[in-house]
CSV table of C-alpha atoms in Angstrom, one decimal:
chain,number,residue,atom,x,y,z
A,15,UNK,CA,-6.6,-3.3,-7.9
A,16,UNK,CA,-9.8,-2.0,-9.5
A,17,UNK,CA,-12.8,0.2,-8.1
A,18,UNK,CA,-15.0,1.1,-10.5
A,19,UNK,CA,-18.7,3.3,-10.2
A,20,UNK,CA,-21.1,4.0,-13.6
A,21,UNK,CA,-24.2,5.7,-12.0
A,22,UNK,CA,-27.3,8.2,-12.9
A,23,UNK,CA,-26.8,11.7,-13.3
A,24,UNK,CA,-27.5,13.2,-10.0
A,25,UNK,CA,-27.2,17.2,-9.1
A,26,UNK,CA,-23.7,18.3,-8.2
A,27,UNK,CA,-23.0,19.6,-4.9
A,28,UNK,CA,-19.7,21.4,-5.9
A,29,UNK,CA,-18.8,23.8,-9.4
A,30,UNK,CA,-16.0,25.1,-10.2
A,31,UNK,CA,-17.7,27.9,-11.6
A,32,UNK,CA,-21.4,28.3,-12.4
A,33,UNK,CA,-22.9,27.0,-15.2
A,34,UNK,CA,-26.6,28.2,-16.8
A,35,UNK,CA,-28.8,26.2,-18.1
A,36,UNK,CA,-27.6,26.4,-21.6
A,37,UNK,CA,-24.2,25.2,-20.8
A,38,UNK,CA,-22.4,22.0,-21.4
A,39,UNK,CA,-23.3,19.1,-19.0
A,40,UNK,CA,-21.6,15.8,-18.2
A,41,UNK,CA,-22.0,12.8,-20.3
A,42,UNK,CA,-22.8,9.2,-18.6
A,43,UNK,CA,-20.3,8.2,-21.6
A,44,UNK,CA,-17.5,10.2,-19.6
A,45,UNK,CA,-14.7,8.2,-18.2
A,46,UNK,CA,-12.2,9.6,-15.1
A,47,UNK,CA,-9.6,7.7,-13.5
A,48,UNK,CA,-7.8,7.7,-10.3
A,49,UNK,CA,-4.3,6.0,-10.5
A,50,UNK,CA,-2.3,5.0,-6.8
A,51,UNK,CA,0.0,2.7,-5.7
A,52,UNK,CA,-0.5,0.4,-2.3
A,53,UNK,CA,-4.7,0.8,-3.7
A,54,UNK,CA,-5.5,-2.4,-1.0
A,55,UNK,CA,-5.0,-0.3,2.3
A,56,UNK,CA,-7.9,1.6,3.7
A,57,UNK,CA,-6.4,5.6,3.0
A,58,UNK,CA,-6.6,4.9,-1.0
A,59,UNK,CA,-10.2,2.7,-0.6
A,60,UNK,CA,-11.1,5.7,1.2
A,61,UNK,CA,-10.6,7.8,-1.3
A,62,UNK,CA,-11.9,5.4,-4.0
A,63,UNK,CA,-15.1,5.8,-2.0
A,64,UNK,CA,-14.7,9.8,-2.4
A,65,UNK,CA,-14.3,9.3,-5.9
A,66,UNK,CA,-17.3,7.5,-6.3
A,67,UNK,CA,-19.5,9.8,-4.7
A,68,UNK,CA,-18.6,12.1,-6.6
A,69,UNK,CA,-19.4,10.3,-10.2
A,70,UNK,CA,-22.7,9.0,-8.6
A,71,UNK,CA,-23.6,12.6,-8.1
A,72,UNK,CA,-22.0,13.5,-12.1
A,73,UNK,CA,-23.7,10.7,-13.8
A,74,UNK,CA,-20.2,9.7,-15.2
A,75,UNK,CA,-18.0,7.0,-14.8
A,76,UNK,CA,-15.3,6.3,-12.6
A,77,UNK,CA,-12.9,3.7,-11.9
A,78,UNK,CA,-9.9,3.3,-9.7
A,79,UNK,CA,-6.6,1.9,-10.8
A,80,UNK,CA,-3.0,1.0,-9.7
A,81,UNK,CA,-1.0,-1.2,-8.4
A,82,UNK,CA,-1.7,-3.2,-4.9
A,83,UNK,CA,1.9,-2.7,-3.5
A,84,UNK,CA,4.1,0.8,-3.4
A,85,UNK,CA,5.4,0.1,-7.2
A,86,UNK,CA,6.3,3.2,-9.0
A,87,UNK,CA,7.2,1.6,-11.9
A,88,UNK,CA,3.9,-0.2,-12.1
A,89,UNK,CA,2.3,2.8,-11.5
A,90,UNK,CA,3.5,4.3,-14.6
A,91,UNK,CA,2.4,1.7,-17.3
A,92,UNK,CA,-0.8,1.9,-15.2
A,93,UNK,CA,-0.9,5.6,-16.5
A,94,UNK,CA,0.4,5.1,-19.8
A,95,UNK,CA,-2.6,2.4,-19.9
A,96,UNK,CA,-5.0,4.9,-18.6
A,97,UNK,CA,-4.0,7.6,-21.4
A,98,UNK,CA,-4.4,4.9,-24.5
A,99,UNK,CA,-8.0,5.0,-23.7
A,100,UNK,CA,-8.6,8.8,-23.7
A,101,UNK,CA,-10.2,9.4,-20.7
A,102,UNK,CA,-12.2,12.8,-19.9
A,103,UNK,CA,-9.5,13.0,-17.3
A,104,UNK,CA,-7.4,11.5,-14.6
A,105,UNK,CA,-6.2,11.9,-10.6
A,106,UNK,CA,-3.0,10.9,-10.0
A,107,UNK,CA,-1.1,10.2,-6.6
A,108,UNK,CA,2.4,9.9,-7.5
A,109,UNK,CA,4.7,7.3,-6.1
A,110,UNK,CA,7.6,8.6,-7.3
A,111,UNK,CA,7.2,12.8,-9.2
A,112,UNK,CA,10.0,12.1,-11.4
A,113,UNK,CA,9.3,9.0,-13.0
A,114,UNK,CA,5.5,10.3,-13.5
A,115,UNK,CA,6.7,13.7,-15.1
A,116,UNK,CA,7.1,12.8,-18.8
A,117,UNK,CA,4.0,10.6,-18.3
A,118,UNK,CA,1.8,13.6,-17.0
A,119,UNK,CA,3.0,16.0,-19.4
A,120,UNK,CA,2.2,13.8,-22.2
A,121,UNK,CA,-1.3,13.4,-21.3
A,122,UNK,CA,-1.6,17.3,-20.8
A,123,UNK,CA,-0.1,18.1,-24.2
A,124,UNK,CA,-2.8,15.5,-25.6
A,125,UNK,CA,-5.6,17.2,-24.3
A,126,UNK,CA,-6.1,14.9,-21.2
A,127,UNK,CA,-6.7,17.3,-18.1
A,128,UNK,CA,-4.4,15.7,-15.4
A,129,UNK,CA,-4.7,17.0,-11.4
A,130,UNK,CA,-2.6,15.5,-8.8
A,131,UNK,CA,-4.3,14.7,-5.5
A,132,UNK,CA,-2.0,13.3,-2.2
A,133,UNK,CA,1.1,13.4,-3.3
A,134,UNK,CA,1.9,16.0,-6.2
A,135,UNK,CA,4.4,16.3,-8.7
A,136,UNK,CA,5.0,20.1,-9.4
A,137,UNK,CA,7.3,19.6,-11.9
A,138,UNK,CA,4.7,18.4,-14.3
A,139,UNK,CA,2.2,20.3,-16.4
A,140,UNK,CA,-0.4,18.5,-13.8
A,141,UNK,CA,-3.0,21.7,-13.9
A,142,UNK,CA,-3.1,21.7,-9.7
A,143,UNK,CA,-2.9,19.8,-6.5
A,144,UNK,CA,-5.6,18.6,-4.4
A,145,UNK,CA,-5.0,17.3,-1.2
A,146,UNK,CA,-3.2,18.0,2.2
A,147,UNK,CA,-0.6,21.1,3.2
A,148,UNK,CA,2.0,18.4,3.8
A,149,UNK,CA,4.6,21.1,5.2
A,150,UNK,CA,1.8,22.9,7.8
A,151,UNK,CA,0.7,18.4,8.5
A,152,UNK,CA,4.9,18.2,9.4
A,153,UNK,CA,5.1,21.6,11.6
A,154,UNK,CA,1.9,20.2,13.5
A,155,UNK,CA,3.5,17.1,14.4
A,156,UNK,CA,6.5,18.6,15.0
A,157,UNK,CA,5.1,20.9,17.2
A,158,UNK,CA,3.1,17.9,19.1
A,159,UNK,CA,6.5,15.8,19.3
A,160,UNK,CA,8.6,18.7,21.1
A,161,UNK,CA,6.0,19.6,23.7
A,162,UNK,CA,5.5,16.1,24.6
A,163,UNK,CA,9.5,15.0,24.6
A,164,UNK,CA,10.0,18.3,26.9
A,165,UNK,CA,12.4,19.3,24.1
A,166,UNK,CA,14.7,16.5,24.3
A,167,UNK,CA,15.3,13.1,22.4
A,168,UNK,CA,16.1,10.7,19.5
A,169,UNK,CA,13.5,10.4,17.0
A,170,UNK,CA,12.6,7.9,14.4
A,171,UNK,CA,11.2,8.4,11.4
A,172,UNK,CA,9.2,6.4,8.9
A,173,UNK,CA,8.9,7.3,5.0
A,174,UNK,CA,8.5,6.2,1.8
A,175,UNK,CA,11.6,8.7,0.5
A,176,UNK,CA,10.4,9.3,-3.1
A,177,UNK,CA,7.0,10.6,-2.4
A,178,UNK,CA,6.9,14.6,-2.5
A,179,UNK,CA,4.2,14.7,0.4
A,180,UNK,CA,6.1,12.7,2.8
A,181,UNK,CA,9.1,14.6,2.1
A,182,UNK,CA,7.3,18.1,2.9
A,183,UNK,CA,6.1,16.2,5.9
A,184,UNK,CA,9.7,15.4,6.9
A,185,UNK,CA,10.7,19.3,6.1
A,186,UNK,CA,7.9,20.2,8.8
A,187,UNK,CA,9.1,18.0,11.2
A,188,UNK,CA,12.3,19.8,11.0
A,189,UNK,CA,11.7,23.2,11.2
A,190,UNK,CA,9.3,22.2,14.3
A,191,UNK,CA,12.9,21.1,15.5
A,192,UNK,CA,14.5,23.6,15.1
A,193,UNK,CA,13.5,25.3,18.4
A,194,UNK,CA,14.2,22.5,20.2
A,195,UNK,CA,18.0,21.5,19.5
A,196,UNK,CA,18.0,18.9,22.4
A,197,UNK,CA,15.7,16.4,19.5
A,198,UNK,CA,18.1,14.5,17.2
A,199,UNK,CA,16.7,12.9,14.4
A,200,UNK,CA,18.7,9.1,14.8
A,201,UNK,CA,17.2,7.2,11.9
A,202,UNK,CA,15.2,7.5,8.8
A,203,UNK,CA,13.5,4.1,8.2
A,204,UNK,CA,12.8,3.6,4.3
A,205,UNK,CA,9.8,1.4,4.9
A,206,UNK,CA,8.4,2.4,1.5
A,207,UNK,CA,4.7,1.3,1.5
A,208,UNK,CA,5.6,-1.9,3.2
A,209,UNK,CA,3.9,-2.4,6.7
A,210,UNK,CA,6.0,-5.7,7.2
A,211,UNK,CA,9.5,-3.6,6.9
A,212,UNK,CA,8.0,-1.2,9.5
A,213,UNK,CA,7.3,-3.9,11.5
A,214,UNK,CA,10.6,-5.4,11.1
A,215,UNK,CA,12.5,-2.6,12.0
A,216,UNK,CA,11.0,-1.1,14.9
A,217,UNK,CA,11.4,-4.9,16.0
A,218,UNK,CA,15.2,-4.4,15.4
A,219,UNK,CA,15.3,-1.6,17.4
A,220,UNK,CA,13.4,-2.9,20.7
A,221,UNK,CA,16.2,-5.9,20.1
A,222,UNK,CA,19.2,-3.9,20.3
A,223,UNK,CA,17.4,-1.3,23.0
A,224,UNK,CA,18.5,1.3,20.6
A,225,UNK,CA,18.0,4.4,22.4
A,226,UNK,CA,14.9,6.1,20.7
A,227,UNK,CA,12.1,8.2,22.6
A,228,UNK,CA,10.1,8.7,19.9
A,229,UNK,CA,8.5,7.0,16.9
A,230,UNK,CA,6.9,8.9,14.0
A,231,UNK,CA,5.0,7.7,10.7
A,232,UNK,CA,4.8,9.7,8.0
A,233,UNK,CA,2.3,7.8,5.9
A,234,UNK,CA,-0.6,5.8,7.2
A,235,UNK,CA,0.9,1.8,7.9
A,236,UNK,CA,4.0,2.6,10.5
A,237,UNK,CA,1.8,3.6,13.0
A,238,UNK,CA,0.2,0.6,14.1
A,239,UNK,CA,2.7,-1.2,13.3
A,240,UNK,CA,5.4,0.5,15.7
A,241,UNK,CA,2.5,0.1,18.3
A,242,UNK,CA,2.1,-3.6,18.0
A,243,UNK,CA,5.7,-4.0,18.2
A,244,UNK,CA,5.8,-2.3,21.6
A,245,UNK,CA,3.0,-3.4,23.0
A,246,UNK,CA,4.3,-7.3,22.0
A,247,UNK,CA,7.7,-6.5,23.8
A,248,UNK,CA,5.6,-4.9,26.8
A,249,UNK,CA,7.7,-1.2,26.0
A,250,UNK,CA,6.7,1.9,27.6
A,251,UNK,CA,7.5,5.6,27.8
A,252,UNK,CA,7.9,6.0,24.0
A,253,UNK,CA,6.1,8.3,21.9
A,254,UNK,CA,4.5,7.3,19.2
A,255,UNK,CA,3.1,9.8,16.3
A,256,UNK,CA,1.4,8.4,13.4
A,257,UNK,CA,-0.3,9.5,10.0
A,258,UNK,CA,-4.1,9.1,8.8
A,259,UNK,CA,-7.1,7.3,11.3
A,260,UNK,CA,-7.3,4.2,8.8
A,261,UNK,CA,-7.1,1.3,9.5
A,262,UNK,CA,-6.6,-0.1,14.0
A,263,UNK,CA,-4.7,3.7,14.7
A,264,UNK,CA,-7.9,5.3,15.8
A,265,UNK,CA,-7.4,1.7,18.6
A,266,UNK,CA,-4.0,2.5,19.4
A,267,UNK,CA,-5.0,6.1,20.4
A,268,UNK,CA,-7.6,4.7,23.0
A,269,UNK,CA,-5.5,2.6,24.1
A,270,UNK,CA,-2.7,4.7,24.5
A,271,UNK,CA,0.1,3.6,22.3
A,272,UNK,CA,-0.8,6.0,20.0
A,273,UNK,CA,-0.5,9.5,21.4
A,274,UNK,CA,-1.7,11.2,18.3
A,275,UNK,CA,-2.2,11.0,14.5
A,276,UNK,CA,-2.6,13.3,11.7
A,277,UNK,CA,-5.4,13.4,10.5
A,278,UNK,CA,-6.3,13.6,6.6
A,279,UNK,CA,-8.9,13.9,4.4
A,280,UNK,CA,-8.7,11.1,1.3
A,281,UNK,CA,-12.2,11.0,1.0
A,282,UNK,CA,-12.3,14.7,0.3
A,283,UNK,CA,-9.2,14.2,-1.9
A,284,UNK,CA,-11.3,11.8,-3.9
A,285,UNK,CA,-14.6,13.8,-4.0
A,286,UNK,CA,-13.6,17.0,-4.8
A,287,UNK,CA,-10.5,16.0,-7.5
A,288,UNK,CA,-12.9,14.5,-9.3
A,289,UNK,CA,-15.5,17.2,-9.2
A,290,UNK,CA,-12.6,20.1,-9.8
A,291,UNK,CA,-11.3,17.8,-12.8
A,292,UNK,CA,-14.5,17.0,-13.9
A,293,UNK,CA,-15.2,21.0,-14.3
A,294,UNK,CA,-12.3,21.2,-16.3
A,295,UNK,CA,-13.1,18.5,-18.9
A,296,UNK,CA,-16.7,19.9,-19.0
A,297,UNK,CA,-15.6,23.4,-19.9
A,298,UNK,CA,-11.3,22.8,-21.0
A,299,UNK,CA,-9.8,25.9,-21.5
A,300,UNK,CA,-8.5,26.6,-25.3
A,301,UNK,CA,-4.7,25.1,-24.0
A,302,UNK,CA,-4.0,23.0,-21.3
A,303,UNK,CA,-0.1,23.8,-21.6
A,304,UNK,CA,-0.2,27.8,-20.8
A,305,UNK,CA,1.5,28.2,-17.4
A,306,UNK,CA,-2.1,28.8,-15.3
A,307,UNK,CA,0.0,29.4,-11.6
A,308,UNK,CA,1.2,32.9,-13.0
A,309,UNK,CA,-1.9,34.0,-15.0
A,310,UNK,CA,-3.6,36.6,-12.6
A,311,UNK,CA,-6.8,35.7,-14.4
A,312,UNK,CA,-5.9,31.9,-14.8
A,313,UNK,CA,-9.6,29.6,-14.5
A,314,UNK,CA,-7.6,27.3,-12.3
A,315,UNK,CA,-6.0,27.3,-9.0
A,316,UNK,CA,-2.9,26.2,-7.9
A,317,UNK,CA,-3.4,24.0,-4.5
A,318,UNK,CA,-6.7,23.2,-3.1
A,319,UNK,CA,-6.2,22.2,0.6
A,320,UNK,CA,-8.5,19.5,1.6
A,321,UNK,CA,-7.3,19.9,5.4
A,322,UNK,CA,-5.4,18.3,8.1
A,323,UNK,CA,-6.4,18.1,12.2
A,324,UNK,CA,-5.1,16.5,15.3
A,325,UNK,CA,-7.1,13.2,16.6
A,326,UNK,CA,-5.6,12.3,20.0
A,327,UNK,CA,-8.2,10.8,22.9
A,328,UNK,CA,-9.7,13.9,23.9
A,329,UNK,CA,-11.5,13.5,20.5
A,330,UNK,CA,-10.6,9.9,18.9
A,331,UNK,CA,-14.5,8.7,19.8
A,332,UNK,CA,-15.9,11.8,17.9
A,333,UNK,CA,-14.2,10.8,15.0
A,334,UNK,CA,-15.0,7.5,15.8
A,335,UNK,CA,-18.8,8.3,15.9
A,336,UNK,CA,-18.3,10.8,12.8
A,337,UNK,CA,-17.6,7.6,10.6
């Protein structure tokens, strides 16, 4: 799927550093990409919207790019056909780090400034992450699930296993855990971007009556799903924690399925990575290969955090209204 934005320059309401008025500017003849997987479901169009703010507001061009389904593979040739045409620079949420790695670092030995946003890869030469403290997102939940199961039950998890931000999640949930050794984790559900295999399985599990007391998404689709399945099969006095207010969680969480969700920032993710890559195109440094986490005077950061918060019902109509 495709998003694309070519629009007048417009000021910029973030810099990276400032600029005079002798500097360089953007070119309407610059060209950024964002590259996903699973680009159909709201998060990512959020994002896309972000990202074309943010070239509205450059005067450059912008366009979206990936594969409609969670495809790693596809994602890569979707990179590798991003590259041929020598962009100004690229965002990339990787499916799967490792396949990606050779990919990214190729682009950044070309000259091709490359900034992960979502999921990282930290492998790579990407220059820095943009996005969500995925660990600190896991601990909050965590700490959510363990107050609310009185320190006690079997827990079900939903993941896409490859992705480096849903595994930090998971590593949050777990220390949260640890404090509470009465919560067994009983499953690990691979649903891997697919809202039909969450559906499927949390289906299974009201079948057999497996004994689970809570139900926890790690990305943005399991939610709802796990929600309609209980509400179908008339199930109470489970827990539910989901991931992201896209798409009908924000209605599960008035109506009570949903205890709680947390709560990203894609827009942001898409706004600002293209204005902090943008800043690097405009003024590159002399190599794009030096090793900028350990240079006390590096231009660049490492991680910029785009934030995370709780939504439950005490505040699900302010965000609601915030929209």
């Amino acid at each position: 799927m495709k998003l694309t934005s070519i629009f007048p320059l417009a000021l910029a309401l973030l810099s990276l550093s400032a600029c005079g008025g002798g500097g360089p500017s953007h070119q309407p003849t610059e060209k950024y990409f964002l590259i996903a997987t699973n680009t159909k479901i709201p998060y990512w169009q959020e994002a896309g919207a972000g990202l074309l703010k943010a070239a509205r507001e450059l005067g450059v061009q912008a366009e979206m790019v990936g594969p409609d389904a969670y495809d790693p593979q596809a994602e890569r040739e979707e990179f590798r056909r991003t590259v041929a045409k020598k962009p100004a620079g690229i965002l990339v949420s990787p499916g799967d780090p490792q396949i990606l790695k050779p990919e990214i670092d190729a682009a950044v030995a070309a000259g091709i400034p490359v900034v992960t946003i979502d999921s990282d890869a930290p492998q790579s030469q990407r220059l820095f992450f943009v996005g969500t403290n995925n660990y600190q997102a896991g601990l909050m939940g965590g700490r959510l699930a363990a107050k609310l199961l009185n320190g006690k039950g079997n827990v079900v998890f939903y993941t896409i296993p490859a992705q480096e931000n849903l595994q930090e999640r998971l590593r949050g949930y777990r220390a949260a855990f640890e404090g509470s050794p009465g919560i067994k984790v009983a499953e690990i559900i691979a649903m891997n971007g697919d809202a039909r295999i969450a559906f499927d399985k949390t289906s299974e599990l009201v079948t057999k009556k497996a004994p689970v007391d809570a139900f926890i998404a790690l990305e943005a689709l399991s939610g709802s799903e796990i929600a309609d399945v209980l509400e179908r099969n008339k199930v109470e006095g489970k827990l539910i924690i989901a991931m992201d207010t896209t798409g009908s969680t924000p209605d599960w969480i008035e109506k009570g399925r949903i205890a709680a969700t947390i709560a990203q920032k894609p827009f942001t993710m898409g706004y600002y990575g293209l204005k902090a890559v943008a800043e690097v195109a405009l003024r590159k440094p002399a190599s794009l290969t030096v090793n900028f986490a350990t240079d006390p005077r590096s231009p660049l950061p490492v991680y910029i955090d785009t934030g995370v918060f709780l939504v439950d019902k005490t505040n699900v109509a302010s965000l609601r209204a915030a929209k």
